[in-house]
Coordinates of C-alpha atoms in Angstrom, one line a residue:
Chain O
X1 CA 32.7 10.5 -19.1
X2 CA 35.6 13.0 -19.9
X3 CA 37.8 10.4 -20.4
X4 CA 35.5 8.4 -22.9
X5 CA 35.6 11.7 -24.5
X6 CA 39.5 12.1 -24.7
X7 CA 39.4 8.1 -26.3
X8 CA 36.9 9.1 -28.9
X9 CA 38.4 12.0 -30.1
X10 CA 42.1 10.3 -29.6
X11 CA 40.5 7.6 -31.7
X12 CA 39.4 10.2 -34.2
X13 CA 43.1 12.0 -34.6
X14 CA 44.7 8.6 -35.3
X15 CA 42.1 8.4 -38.6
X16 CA 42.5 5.0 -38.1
X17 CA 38.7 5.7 -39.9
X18 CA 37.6 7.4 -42.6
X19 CA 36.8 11.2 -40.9
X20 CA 33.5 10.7 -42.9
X21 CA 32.2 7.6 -40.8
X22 CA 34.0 8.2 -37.7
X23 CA 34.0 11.9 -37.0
X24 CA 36.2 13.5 -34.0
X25 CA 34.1 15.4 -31.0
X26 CA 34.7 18.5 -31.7
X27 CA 33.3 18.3 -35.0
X28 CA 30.6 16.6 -33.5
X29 CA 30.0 19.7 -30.8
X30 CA 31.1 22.1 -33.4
X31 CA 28.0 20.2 -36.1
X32 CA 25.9 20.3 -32.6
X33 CA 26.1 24.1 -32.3
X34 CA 25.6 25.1 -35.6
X35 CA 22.2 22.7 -35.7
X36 CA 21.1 24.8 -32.6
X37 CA 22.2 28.2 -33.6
X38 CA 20.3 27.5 -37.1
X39 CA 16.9 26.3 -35.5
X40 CA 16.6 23.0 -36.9
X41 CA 17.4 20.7 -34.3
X42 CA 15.5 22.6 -31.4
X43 CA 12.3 22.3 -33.8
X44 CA 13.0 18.5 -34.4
X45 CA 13.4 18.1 -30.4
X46 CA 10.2 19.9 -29.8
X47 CA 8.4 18.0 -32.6
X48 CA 9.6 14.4 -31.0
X49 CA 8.9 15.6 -27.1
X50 CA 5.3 17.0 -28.1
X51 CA 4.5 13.7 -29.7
X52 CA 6.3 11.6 -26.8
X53 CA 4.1 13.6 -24.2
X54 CA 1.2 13.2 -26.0
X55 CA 1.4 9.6 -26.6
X56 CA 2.5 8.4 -23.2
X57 CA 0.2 11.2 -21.7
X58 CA -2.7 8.9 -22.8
X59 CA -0.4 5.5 -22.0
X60 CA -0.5 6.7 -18.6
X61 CA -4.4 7.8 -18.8
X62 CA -5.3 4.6 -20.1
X63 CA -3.0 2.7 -18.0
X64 CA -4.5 4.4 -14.7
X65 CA -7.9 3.3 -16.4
X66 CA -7.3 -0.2 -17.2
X67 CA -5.5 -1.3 -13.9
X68 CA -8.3 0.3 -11.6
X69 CA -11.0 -1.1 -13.1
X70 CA -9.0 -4.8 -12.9
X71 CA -8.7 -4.0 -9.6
X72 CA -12.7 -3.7 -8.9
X73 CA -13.8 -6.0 -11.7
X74 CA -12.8 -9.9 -11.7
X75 CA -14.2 -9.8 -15.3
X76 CA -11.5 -6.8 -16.2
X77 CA -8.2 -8.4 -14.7
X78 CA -9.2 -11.3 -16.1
X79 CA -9.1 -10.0 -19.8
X80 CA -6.9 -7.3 -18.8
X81 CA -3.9 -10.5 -18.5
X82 CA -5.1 -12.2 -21.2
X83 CA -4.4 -9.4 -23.7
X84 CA -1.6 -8.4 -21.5
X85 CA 0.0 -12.0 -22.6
X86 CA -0.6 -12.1 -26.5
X87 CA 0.1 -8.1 -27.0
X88 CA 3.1 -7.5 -23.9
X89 CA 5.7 -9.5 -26.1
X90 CA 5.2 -7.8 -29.4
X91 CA 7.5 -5.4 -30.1
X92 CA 6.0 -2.2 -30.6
X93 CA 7.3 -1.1 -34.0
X94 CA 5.5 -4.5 -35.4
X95 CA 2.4 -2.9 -34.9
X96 CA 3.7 0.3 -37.4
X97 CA 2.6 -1.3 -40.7
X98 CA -0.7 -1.9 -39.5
X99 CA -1.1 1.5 -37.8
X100 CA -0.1 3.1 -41.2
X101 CA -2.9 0.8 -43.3
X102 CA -5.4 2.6 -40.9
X103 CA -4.3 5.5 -40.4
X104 CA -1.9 6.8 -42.7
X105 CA 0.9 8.4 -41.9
X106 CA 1.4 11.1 -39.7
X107 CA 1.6 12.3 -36.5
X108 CA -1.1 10.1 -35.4
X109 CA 0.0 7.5 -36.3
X110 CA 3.7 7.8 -34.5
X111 CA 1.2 9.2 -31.3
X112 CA -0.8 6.0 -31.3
X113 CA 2.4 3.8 -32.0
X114 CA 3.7 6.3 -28.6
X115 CA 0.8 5.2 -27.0
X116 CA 0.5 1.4 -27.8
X117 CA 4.7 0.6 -26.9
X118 CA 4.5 2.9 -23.6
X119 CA 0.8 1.4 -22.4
X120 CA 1.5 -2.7 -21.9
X121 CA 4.8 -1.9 -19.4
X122 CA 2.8 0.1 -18.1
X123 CA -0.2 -1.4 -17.6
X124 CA 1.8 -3.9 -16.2
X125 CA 4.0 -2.2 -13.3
X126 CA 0.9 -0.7 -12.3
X127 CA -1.1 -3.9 -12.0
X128 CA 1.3 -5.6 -10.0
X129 CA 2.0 -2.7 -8.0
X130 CA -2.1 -2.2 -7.1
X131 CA -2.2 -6.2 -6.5
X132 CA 0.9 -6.3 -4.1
X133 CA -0.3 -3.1 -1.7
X134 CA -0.2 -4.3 1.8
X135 CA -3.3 -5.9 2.6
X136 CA -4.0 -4.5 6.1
X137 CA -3.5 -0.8 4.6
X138 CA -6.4 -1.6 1.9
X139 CA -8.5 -3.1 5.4
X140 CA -8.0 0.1 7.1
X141 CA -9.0 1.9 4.3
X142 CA -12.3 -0.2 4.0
X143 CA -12.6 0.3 7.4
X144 CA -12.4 4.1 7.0
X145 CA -15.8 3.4 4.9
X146 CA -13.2 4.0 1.4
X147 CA -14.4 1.6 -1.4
X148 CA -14.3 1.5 -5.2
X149 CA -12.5 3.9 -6.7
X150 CA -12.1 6.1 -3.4
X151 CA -10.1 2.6 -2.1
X152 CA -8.1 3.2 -5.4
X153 CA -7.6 7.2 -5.1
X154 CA -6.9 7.2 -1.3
X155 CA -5.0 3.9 -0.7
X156 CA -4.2 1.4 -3.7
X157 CA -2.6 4.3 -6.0
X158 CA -0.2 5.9 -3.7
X159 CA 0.8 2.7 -2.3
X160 CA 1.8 1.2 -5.6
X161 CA 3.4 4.5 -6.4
X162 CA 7.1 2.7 -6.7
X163 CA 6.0 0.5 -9.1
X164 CA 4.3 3.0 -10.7
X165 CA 7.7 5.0 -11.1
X166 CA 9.7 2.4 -12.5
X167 CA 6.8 1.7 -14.7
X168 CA 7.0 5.3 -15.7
X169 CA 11.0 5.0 -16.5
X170 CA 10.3 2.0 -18.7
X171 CA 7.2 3.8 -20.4
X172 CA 9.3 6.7 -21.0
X173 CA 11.8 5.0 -22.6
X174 CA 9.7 2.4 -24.8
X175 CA 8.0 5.9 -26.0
X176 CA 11.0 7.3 -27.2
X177 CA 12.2 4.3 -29.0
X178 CA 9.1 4.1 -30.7
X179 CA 9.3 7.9 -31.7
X180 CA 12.8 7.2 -33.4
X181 CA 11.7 3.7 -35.1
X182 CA 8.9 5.0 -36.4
X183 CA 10.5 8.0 -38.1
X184 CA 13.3 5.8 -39.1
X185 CA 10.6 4.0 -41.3
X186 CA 8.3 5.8 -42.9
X187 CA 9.9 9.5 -42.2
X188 CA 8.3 12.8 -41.9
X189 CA 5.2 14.0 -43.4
X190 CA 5.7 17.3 -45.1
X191 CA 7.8 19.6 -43.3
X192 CA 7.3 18.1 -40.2
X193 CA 9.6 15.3 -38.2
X194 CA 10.6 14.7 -35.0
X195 CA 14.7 13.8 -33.7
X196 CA 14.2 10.5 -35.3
X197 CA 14.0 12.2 -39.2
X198 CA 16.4 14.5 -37.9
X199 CA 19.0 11.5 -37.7
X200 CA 17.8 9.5 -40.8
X201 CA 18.0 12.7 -43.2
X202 CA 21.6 13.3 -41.8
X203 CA 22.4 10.3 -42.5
X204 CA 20.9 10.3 -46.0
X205 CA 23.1 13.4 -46.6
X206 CA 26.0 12.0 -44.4
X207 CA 26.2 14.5 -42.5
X208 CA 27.8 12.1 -39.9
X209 CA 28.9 14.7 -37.2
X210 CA 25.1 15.8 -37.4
X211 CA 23.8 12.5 -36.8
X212 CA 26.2 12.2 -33.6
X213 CA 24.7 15.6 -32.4
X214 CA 21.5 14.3 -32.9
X215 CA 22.4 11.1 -30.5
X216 CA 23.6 13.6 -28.3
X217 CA 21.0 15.7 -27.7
X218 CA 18.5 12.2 -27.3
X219 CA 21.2 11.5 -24.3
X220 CA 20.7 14.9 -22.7
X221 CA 17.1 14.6 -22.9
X222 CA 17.1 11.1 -21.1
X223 CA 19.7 12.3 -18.6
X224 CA 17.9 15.7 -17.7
X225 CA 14.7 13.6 -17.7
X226 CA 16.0 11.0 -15.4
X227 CA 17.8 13.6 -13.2
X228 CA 15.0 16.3 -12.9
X229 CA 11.5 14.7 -13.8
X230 CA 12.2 11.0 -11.9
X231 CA 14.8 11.6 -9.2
X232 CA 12.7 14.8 -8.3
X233 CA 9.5 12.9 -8.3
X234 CA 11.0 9.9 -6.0
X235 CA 12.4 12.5 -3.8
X236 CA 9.2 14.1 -3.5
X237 CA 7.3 10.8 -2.3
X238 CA 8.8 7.5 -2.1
X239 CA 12.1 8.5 -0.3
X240 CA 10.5 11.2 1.4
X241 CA 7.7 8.6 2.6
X242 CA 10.2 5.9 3.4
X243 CA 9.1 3.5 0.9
X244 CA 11.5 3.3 -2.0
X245 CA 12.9 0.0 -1.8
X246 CA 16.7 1.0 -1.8
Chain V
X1 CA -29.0 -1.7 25.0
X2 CA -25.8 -4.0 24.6
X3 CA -22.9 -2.7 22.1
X4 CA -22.2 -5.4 20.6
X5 CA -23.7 -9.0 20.8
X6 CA -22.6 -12.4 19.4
X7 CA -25.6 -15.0 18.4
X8 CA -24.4 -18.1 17.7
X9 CA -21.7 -17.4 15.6
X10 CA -20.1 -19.7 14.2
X11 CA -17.0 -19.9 11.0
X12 CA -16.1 -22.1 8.7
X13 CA -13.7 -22.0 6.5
X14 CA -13.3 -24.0 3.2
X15 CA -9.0 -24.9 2.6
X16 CA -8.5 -27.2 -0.1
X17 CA -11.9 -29.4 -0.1
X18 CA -11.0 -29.6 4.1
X19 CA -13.6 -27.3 6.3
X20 CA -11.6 -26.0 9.2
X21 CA -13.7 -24.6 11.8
X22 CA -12.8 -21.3 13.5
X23 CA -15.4 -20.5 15.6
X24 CA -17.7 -22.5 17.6
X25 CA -21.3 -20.9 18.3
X26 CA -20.1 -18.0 19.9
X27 CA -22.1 -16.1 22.0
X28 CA -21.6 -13.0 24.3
X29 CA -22.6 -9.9 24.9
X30 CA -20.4 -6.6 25.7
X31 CA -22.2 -3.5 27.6
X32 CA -21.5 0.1 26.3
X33 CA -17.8 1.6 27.7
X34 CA -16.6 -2.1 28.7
X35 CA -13.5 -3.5 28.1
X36 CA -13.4 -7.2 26.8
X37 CA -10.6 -9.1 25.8
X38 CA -10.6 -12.6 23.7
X39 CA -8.1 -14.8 24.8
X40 CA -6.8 -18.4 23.5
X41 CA -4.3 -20.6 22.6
X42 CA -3.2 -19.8 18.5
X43 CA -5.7 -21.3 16.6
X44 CA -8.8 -20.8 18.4
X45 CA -10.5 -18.3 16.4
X46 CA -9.5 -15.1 18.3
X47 CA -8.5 -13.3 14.7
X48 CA -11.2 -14.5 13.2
X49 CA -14.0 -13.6 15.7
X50 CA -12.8 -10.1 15.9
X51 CA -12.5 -9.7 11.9
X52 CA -16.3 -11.2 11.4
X53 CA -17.2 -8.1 14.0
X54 CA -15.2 -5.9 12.0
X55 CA -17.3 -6.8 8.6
X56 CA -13.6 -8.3 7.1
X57 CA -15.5 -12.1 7.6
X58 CA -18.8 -13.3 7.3
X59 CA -19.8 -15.5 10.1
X60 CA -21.4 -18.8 8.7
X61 CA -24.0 -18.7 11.0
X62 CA -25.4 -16.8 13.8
X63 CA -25.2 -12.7 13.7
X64 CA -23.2 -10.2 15.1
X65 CA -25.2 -7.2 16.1
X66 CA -23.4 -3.5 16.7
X67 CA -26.1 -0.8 18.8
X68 CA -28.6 -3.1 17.8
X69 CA -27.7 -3.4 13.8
X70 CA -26.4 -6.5 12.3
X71 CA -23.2 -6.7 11.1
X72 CA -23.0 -6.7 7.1
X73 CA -19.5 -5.6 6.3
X74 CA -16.9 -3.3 7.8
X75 CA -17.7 0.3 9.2
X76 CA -16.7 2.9 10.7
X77 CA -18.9 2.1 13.7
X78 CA -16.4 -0.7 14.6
X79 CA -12.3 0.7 14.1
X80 CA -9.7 -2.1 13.9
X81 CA -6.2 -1.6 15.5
X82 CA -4.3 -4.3 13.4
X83 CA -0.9 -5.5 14.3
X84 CA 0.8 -5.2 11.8
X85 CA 2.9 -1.8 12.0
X86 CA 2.1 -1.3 8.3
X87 CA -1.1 -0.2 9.1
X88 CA -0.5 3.5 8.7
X89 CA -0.3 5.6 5.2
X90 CA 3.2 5.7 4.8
X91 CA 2.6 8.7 2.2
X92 CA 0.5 10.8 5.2
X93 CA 1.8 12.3 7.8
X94 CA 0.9 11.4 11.3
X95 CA -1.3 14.2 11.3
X96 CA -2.4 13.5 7.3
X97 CA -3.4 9.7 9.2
X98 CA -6.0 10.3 11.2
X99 CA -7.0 13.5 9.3
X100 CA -7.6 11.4 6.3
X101 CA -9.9 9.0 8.9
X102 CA -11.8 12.2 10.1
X103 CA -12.5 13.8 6.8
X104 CA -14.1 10.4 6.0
X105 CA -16.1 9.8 9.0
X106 CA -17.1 14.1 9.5
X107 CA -17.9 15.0 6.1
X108 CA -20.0 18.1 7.2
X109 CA -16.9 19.5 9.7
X110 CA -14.6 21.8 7.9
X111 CA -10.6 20.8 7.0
X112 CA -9.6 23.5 10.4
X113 CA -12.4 21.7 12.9
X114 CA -11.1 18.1 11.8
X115 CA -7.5 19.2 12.0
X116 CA -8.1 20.8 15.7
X117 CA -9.9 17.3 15.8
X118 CA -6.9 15.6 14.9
X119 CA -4.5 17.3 16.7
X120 CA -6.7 16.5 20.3
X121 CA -6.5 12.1 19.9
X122 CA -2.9 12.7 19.1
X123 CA -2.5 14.7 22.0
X124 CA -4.5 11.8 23.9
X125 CA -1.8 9.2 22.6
X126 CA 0.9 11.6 23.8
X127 CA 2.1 12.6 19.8
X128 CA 1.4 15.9 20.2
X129 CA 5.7 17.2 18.9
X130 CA 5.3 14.6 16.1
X131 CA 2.4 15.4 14.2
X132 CA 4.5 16.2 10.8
X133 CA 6.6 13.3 10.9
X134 CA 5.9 10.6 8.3
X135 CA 4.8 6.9 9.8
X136 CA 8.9 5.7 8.5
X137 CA 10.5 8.4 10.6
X138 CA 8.3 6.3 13.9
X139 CA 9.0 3.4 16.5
X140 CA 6.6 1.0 16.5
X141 CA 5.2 1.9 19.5
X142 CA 4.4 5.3 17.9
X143 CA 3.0 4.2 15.3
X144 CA 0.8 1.7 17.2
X145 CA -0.7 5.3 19.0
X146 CA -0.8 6.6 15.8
X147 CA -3.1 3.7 14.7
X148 CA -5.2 3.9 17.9
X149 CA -5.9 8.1 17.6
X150 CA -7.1 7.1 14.2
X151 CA -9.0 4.6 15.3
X152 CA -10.4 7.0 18.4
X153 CA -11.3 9.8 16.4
X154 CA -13.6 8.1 14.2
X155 CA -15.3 7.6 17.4
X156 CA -16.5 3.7 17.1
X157 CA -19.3 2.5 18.5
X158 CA -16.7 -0.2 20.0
X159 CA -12.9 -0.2 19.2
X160 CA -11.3 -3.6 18.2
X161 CA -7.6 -4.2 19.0
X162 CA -6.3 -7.5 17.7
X163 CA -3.1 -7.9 19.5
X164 CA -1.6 -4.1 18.5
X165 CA 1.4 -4.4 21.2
X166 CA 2.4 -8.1 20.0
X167 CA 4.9 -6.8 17.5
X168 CA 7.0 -4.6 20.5
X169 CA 9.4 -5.3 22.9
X170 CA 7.9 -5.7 26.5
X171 CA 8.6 -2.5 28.1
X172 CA 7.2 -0.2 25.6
X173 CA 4.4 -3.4 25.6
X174 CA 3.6 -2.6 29.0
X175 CA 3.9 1.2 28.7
X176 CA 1.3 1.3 25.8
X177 CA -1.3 -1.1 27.4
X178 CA -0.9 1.2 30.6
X179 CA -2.2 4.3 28.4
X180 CA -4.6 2.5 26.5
X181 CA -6.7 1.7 29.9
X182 CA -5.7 5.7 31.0
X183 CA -7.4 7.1 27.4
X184 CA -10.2 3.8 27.9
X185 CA -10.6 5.6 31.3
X186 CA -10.9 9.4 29.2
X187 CA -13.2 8.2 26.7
X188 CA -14.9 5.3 28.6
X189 CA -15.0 3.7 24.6
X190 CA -15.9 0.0 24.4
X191 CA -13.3 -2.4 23.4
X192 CA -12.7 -5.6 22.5
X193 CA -8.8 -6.6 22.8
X194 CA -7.4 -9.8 21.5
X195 CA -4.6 -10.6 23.1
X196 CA -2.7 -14.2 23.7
X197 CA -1.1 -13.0 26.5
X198 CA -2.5 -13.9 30.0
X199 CA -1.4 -11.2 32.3
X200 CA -2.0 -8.4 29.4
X201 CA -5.7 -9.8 29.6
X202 CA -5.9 -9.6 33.5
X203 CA -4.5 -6.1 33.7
X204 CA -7.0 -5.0 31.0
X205 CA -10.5 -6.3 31.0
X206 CA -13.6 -6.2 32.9
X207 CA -14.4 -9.3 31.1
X208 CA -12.0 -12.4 29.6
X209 CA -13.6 -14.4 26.8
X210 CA -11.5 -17.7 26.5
X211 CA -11.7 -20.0 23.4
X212 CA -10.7 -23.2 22.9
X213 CA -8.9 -24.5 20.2
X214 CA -12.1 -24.9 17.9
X215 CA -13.0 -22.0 18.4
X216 CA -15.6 -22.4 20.9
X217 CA -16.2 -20.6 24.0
X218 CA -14.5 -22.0 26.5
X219 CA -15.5 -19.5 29.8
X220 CA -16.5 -16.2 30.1
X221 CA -14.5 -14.4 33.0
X222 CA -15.7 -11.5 34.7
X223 CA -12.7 -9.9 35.9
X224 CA -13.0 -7.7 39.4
X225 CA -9.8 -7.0 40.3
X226 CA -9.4 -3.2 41.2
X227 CA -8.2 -1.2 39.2
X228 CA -5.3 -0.6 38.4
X229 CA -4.4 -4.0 38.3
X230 CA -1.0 -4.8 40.2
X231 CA 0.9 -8.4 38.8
X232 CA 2.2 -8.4 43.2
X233 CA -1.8 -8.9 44.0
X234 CA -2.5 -12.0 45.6
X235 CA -5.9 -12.4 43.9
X236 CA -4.4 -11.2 40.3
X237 CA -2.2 -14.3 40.9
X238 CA -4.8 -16.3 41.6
X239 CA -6.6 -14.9 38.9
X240 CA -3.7 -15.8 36.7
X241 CA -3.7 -19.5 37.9
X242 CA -7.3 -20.1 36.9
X243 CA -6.8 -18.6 33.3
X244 CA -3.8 -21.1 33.4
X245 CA -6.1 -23.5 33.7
X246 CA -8.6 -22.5 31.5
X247 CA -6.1 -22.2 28.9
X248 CA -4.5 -25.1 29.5
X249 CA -7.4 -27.2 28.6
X250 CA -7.4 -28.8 25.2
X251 CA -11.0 -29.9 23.6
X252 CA -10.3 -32.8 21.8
X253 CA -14.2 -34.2 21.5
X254 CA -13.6 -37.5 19.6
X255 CA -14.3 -37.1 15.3
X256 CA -14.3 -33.1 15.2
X257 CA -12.0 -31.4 13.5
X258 CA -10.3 -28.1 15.5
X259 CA -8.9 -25.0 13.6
X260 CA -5.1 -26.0 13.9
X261 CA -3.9 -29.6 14.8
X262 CA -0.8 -27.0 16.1
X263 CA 0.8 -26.9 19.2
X264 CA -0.1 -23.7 20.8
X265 CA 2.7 -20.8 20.4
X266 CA 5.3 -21.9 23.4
X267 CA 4.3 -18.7 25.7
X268 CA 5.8 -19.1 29.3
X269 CA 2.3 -18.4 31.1
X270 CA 0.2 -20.3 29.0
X271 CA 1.3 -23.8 30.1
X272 CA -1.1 -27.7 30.1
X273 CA -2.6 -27.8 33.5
X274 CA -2.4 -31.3 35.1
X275 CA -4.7 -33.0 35.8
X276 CA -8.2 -32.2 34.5
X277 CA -9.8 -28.7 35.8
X278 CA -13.2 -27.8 35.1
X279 CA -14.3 -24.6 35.8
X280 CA -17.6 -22.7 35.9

């Protein structure tokens, strides 16, 4: 890491580039502190992880919704992995144009964009994760007298709870993606934007250190989110419970 | 009133437009606080007989009645000990185990009365110091007692064991089936054990249930050796020889298919006797 550092801003000395395109770290760091001490970029963080946790709040909802009831219903699965085929490969941002015919832009339409990119992986991990739990473990829990959704609660969830995890990790990330693509095309209504504005207005202005310390701070974010939020979480219950697979 | 009564029970099962039968018409019936074990060579139906009594499998034909009330589907009238050592929560503790089973079978007893519950049938298996250890931290002989306390404190109307020590090592194998007939002795709970293992079903049962490959019943075996059962006795030796023999015979009635076309699993004691012996 340091040492990737100490090439980049060697690299940047040698202006072997113009110091427009290719700016050195510490003006990078030095662009980076200014955009926090002046507000903007803390707003513009906010504004992406409020409509990153509201979309793939309701991904995961949905998600939670749609495998259970393919777990009880034949009828469900079955169209469950038929829509699951056709909508899985399409890249999320292909849906944007559509979304913005319906609903205009907005937030909405960057939440429901959230929503649809972050659902199907979902979906997905969790399905396979509720069809491969152990099948003497969803016996006992019939045996316990545990069916429908009380089988799901007590048994099928908590045992598919690894692939729900790394379901979670790729749903995070497909969200954020999908934040940043979306502002990239249509940009911010009004005063409002989120990180992804942030870096497309920077670069409008070329304000090229800025656009690095925007980069930057989407790094941290995925760093303190894998470090905190998902190595807590698998700490908490898989390793704890001896079932993460490493 | 018997506990739990086979009619005529028979299973079919449908593989790939081939019907392989499992079980035969089979019909017994187990008093209340008796200890009956299924025994057979691998493909005889022992699995499957225990499973339809569970509810897991719908016999074909015949019924399966429990106190008096046909079997529909499982319950918590009849608890399973599986084999597999996966059978416990890995996400509960041992204690969160069989208090998750008592909360669901003593909805009206508070969360202290079912823990205090709890707590007692681990105690019973002897897991007393390892109540707040999770089910990865355990041998498999713990978690096998883990599996049975659940089982216990459910409080079955019959407790059905299909093969639980099979997956350990002989000594702890020996050790475990030793306590189960000391808590059977406590708790005077009927069970039905399914075991393949000749000598485990002579120390255990009051009565032996053999099948045949088929899936029929081959003899029903009171067995009156005292308790507790010692492998030096004359008579369990002799008792042994004449399950030998029972075992050993293969039904091959000409045109009717059989379960598996297998050879039975290569187990030391159970062995082809010579000869023809018919017994009882």
């Amino acid at each position: 890491m340091c040492a990737l550092a100490l090439v980049w801003e060697f690299l940047a000395r040698l202006r072997l580039w113009p110091e427009l395109l290719f700016p050195s770290l510490s003006s990078v760091f030095a662009s980076l502190a200014s955009e926090i001490a002046h507000g903007e970029i803390a707003g513009r963080t906010w504004y992406s992880l409020s409509l990153i946790g509201t979309g793939l709040g309701l991904a995961i909802l949905a998600s939670f919704l749609a495998s259970s009831l393919a777990m009880l219903f034949p009828a469900c699965a079955d169209a469950l992995s038929a829509l699951m085929a056709v909508l899985h490969p399409l890249p999320a941002i292909a849906i944007l144009p559509i979304l913005l015919l319906w609903f205009k832009t907005g937030p909405h339409s960057i939440v429901l964009l959230i929503l649809f990119s972050a659902f199907w992986p979902l979906t997905a991990s969790i399905h396979a994760g509720l069809r491969s739990v152990p099948v003497t473990q969803v016996e006992v829990g019939k045996n316990l007298g545990l069916k429908g959704f009380g089988l799901v609660w007590n048994v099928m969830l908590p045992a598919a709870l690894p692939a729900i995890i790394a379901g979670l990790r790729v749903g995070w990330a497909r969200a954020w993606q999908a934040s940043v693509a979306a502002e990239m095309v249509f940009g911010a209504s009004g005063k409002d934007g989120g990180l992804g504005w942030f870096l497309y207005k920077k670069r409008y202005f070329l304000e090229v250190p800025a656009v690095f310390a925007g980069m930057l701070v989407i790094i941290a974010i995925g760093l303190l989110v894998e470090n905190l939020l998902y190595k807590f979480l698998e700490r908490q219950t898989i390793e704890r419970w001896g079932m993460s697979s490493e | 009133m018997k506990q739990v009564e086979f009619r005529q029970v028979s299973k079919v099962f449908a593989a790939g437009g081939q019907k392989i039968v499992a079980l035969r018409e089979v019909s017994f019936a187990v008093g209340p606080g008796e200890f009956w074990t299924i025994i057979g060579p691998s493909g005889s139906g022992k699995t499957t007989l225990l499973r339809c009594l569970a509810g897991f499998e719908k016999p074909t034909s015949g019924e399966i009645l429990v106190a008096g009330r046909r079997v529909t589907g499982p319950g918590r009238d009849r608890m399973m000990v599986f084999q597999d050592l996966g059978q416990l929560f890995p996400w509960h503790t041992v204690l969160g185990n069989v208090l998750l089973a008592l909360r669901l079978a003593w909805p009206d007893k508070s969360r202290k009365e079912c823990c205090d519950l709890a707590r007692f049938y681990l105690r019973l298996v002897g897991l007393e110091e390892y109540v707040h250890l999770y089910p990865h931290q355990l041998s498999g002989g713990m978690k096998q007692r883990v599996a049975i306390a659940r089982a216990l404190g459910v409080q079955p109307a019959v407790l059905l064991m299909d093969e639980p020590f099979a997956s350990l090592d002989a000594i702890t194998r020996a050790g475990l089936t030793a306590e189960l007939l000391n808590i059977w002795s406590e708790t005077r709970v009927t069970v039905i054990f399914v075991t393949h293992n000749i000598e485990e079903a002579l120390i255990t049962a009051d009565h032996i249930v053999v099948l045949a490959r088929g899936g029929s019943v081959r003899a029903l075996v009171p067995n009156d050796l005292p308790r507790p059962r010692q492998v030096e006795d004359p008579a369990f030796a002799a008792a042994r020889q004449r399950l030998h023999e029972l075992l050993g015979q293969v039904p091959t009635l000409p045109g009717e298919e059989t379960a598996h076309e297998r050879e039975p699993e290569g187990h030391p004691l159970v062995r082809p006797a010579p000869g023809g012996v018919h017994l009882s």
